Coordinates of C-alpha atoms in Angstrom, one line a residue:
M1 CA 27.0 1.7 150.0
K2 CA 26.6 5.4 150.9
R3 CA 24.6 6.2 147.6
F4 CA 22.2 3.4 148.3
R5 CA 21.8 4.7 151.8
I6 CA 21.1 8.2 150.5
I7 CA 18.8 7.0 147.8
L8 CA 16.8 4.8 150.2
I9 CA 16.6 7.7 152.7
L10 CA 15.2 9.9 149.9
L11 CA 12.7 7.3 148.9
A12 CA 11.5 6.9 152.4
I13 CA 11.1 10.8 152.8
S14 CA 9.2 11.0 149.4
L15 CA 6.9 8.0 150.7
I16 CA 6.3 9.7 153.8
V17 CA 5.5 13.2 152.1
T18 CA 3.2 11.4 149.6
I19 CA 1.3 9.7 152.5
S20 CA 1.1 12.9 154.5
F21 CA -0.4 14.8 151.7
K22 CA -2.9 11.9 150.9
L23 CA -3.9 11.8 154.6
T24 CA -4.1 15.7 154.9
D25 CA -6.4 15.7 151.8
I26 CA -8.7 13.0 153.2
L27 CA -8.8 14.4 156.7
S28 CA -8.9 18.3 155.9
T29 CA -12.5 18.5 155.1
D30 CA -15.2 19.7 157.7
V31 CA -18.0 18.5 155.5
P32 CA -19.7 15.3 156.3
A33 CA -20.5 12.7 153.7
L34 CA -24.1 13.7 152.8
S35 CA -23.9 12.9 149.1
V36 CA -22.3 16.4 148.6
N37 CA -18.8 17.0 148.2
L38 CA -17.9 20.6 149.2
K39 CA -14.3 20.1 149.8
H40 CA -13.2 22.1 146.6
D41 CA -15.8 24.6 146.9
T42 CA -15.3 28.3 148.4
I43 CA -17.1 29.4 151.4
D44 CA -18.5 32.9 150.6
Y45 CA -20.0 33.5 154.0
S46 CA -20.4 32.0 157.5
V47 CA -22.6 32.7 160.4
D48 CA -22.3 31.7 164.1
A49 CA -25.5 31.0 166.0
F50 CA -27.5 30.9 162.9
T51 CA -31.3 31.2 163.0
L52 CA -33.9 31.2 160.0
T53 CA -37.6 31.2 160.0
T54 CA -39.6 30.6 156.7
M55 CA -43.2 31.6 156.3
D56 CA -45.8 30.0 154.2
K57 CA -48.1 31.8 151.7
T58 CA -50.5 32.8 154.5
G59 CA -47.5 34.3 156.6
N60 CA -47.7 31.7 159.2
P61 CA -44.2 30.1 160.3
Q62 CA -43.6 27.0 158.0
Y63 CA -40.2 25.9 159.7
H64 CA -37.7 27.3 162.2
L65 CA -34.0 26.4 161.9
T66 CA -31.1 27.1 164.3
A67 CA -27.7 25.9 164.0
E68 CA -24.3 26.6 165.9
K69 CA -22.5 27.2 162.7
M70 CA -23.5 28.0 159.1
H71 CA -21.3 27.9 156.0
H72 CA -22.6 28.8 152.6
Y73 CA -20.6 27.5 149.6
Q74 CA -20.3 29.7 146.7
N75 CA -20.1 27.6 143.6
S76 CA -22.7 24.8 144.6
D77 CA -25.0 27.2 146.5
I78 CA -25.1 24.6 149.3
T79 CA -25.5 25.5 153.0
H80 CA -23.7 23.5 155.6
V81 CA -24.9 23.7 159.3
T82 CA -23.5 22.0 162.4
T83 CA -25.7 20.9 165.1
P84 CA -29.1 21.9 163.3
S85 CA -32.2 22.1 165.2
I86 CA -35.6 22.3 163.0
E87 CA -39.1 23.0 164.2
I88 CA -41.6 22.0 161.6
Y89 CA -45.1 23.7 162.1
N90 CA -48.1 22.1 160.6
A91 CA -51.9 22.3 161.9
A92 CA -52.7 18.9 160.6
S93 CA -49.7 16.8 162.1
G94 CA -48.8 19.0 165.0
H95 CA -45.5 20.4 165.8
W96 CA -42.2 18.4 165.1
H97 CA -38.7 19.1 166.3
I98 CA -35.8 17.5 164.5
Q99 CA -32.1 17.6 165.8
A100 CA -28.7 16.2 164.2
T101 CA -25.1 16.6 164.4
L102 CA -24.6 17.9 160.8
G103 CA -26.9 19.1 157.9
N104 CA -26.7 20.4 154.5
I105 CA -29.3 22.8 152.7
T106 CA -29.9 22.6 148.9
P107 CA -30.2 25.9 146.8
R108 CA -33.5 27.8 147.9
G109 CA -34.0 25.5 150.8
K110 CA -35.8 22.8 148.8
Q111 CA -34.2 19.9 150.6
V112 CA -32.4 19.5 154.0
T113 CA -30.2 16.5 154.6
L114 CA -29.3 15.7 158.1
S115 CA -26.7 13.2 159.5
G116 CA -25.5 12.1 162.8
D117 CA -27.8 11.2 165.7
V118 CA -31.0 12.4 164.1
R119 CA -33.8 12.6 166.6
I120 CA -37.3 13.6 165.7
T121 CA -39.9 14.4 168.3
G122 CA -43.5 15.4 167.9
K123 CA -47.1 15.2 169.2
R124 CA -49.9 15.0 166.8
P125 CA -53.0 16.9 167.8
S126 CA -55.1 13.8 168.1
S127 CA -52.4 11.7 169.9
A128 CA -52.3 11.4 173.7
G129 CA -48.5 11.3 173.9
P130 CA -45.4 12.3 172.2
I131 CA -43.7 10.3 169.3
T132 CA -39.8 9.9 169.1
I133 CA -38.1 8.6 166.1
K134 CA -34.3 8.1 165.8
T135 CA -32.1 7.4 162.9
A136 CA -28.7 8.1 161.4
S137 CA -29.7 10.3 158.5
L138 CA -32.7 12.1 157.2
T139 CA -33.9 14.0 154.3
I140 CA -36.5 16.8 154.8
E141 CA -38.5 18.5 152.0
P142 CA -39.6 21.6 154.2
E143 CA -42.2 22.9 151.6
R144 CA -43.8 19.5 151.1
K145 CA -43.3 18.6 154.7
I146 CA -42.0 15.2 153.7
I147 CA -39.3 13.6 155.7
S148 CA -37.6 10.2 154.7
T149 CA -34.7 8.0 155.3
K150 CA -33.4 4.8 154.0
D151 CA -31.4 4.0 157.4
K152 CA -32.5 2.0 160.2
I153 CA -35.0 3.8 162.4
S154 CA -36.7 3.2 165.9
I155 CA -40.0 4.7 166.8
S156 CA -41.1 5.0 170.5
S157 CA -44.5 6.4 171.8
Q158 CA -46.4 5.4 175.0
G159 CA -45.6 1.8 175.3
M160 CA -45.2 1.4 171.5
N161 CA -41.6 0.4 170.1
M162 CA -40.9 -0.2 166.6
Q163 CA -37.9 -0.7 164.4
S164 CA -37.6 -0.5 160.6
K165 CA -35.3 -0.2 157.7
G166 CA -36.4 3.1 156.0
M167 CA -39.1 5.5 156.6
H168 CA -41.2 7.9 154.4
A169 CA -43.6 10.5 156.3
D170 CA -45.8 12.9 155.0
L171 CA -46.7 15.4 157.7
N172 CA -49.5 16.9 155.8
A173 CA -51.3 13.6 155.4
T174 CA -50.2 12.6 159.0
T175 CA -48.9 9.2 157.6
I176 CA -45.6 7.3 158.5
E177 CA -44.7 4.5 156.0
L178 CA -42.2 2.1 157.4
L179 CA -40.3 0.6 154.3
S180 CA -39.0 -2.8 155.4
N181 CA -38.0 -5.2 158.1
V182 CA -40.5 -3.7 160.5
R183 CA -40.6 -5.1 164.0
G184 CA -42.5 -3.7 166.9
S185 CA -44.0 -4.3 170.4
Y186 CA -46.8 -2.7 172.6
V187 CA -47.1 -2.7 176.1
P188 CA -50.2 -1.0 177.2
H189 CA -50.1 1.2 180.4

């Protein structure tokens, strides 16, 4: 009887230890699920209160990125940012401000993936009022000035409200394409 109790206690302890390790492994990552697994990568440098401004070929600001924290991962060359705020400058489409909870930047800044309460605000030069777009995640191609998502979005601007599943916006061509399940309303002022 004593042996059975000891074996039962040892089995319970080993089960608890196994579950603890699994839970620790699952919960220990600080990286969001942005289609990039950085859990086993090594951070080679970090910056608090991170700021980056990129210039176009003519020397004008292309975009400005700020974040509370930035971690660069050595093996994948991915940069992870928390609370990113991005200003995209474009003469044709105006000034766009994008905020989110988290973000990943691919090598050489070719693509920025944002997640968590993504909010895009802007005012086109020809528009009388601001436009606000909200979504759960967003992909930005800064050099091409393309923004897109497959998630649900909501757009609001001066009496106009629209919802859609997915969006593709070309800020150079000043076009926003709503991909599916589009609904909207307009109440004139």
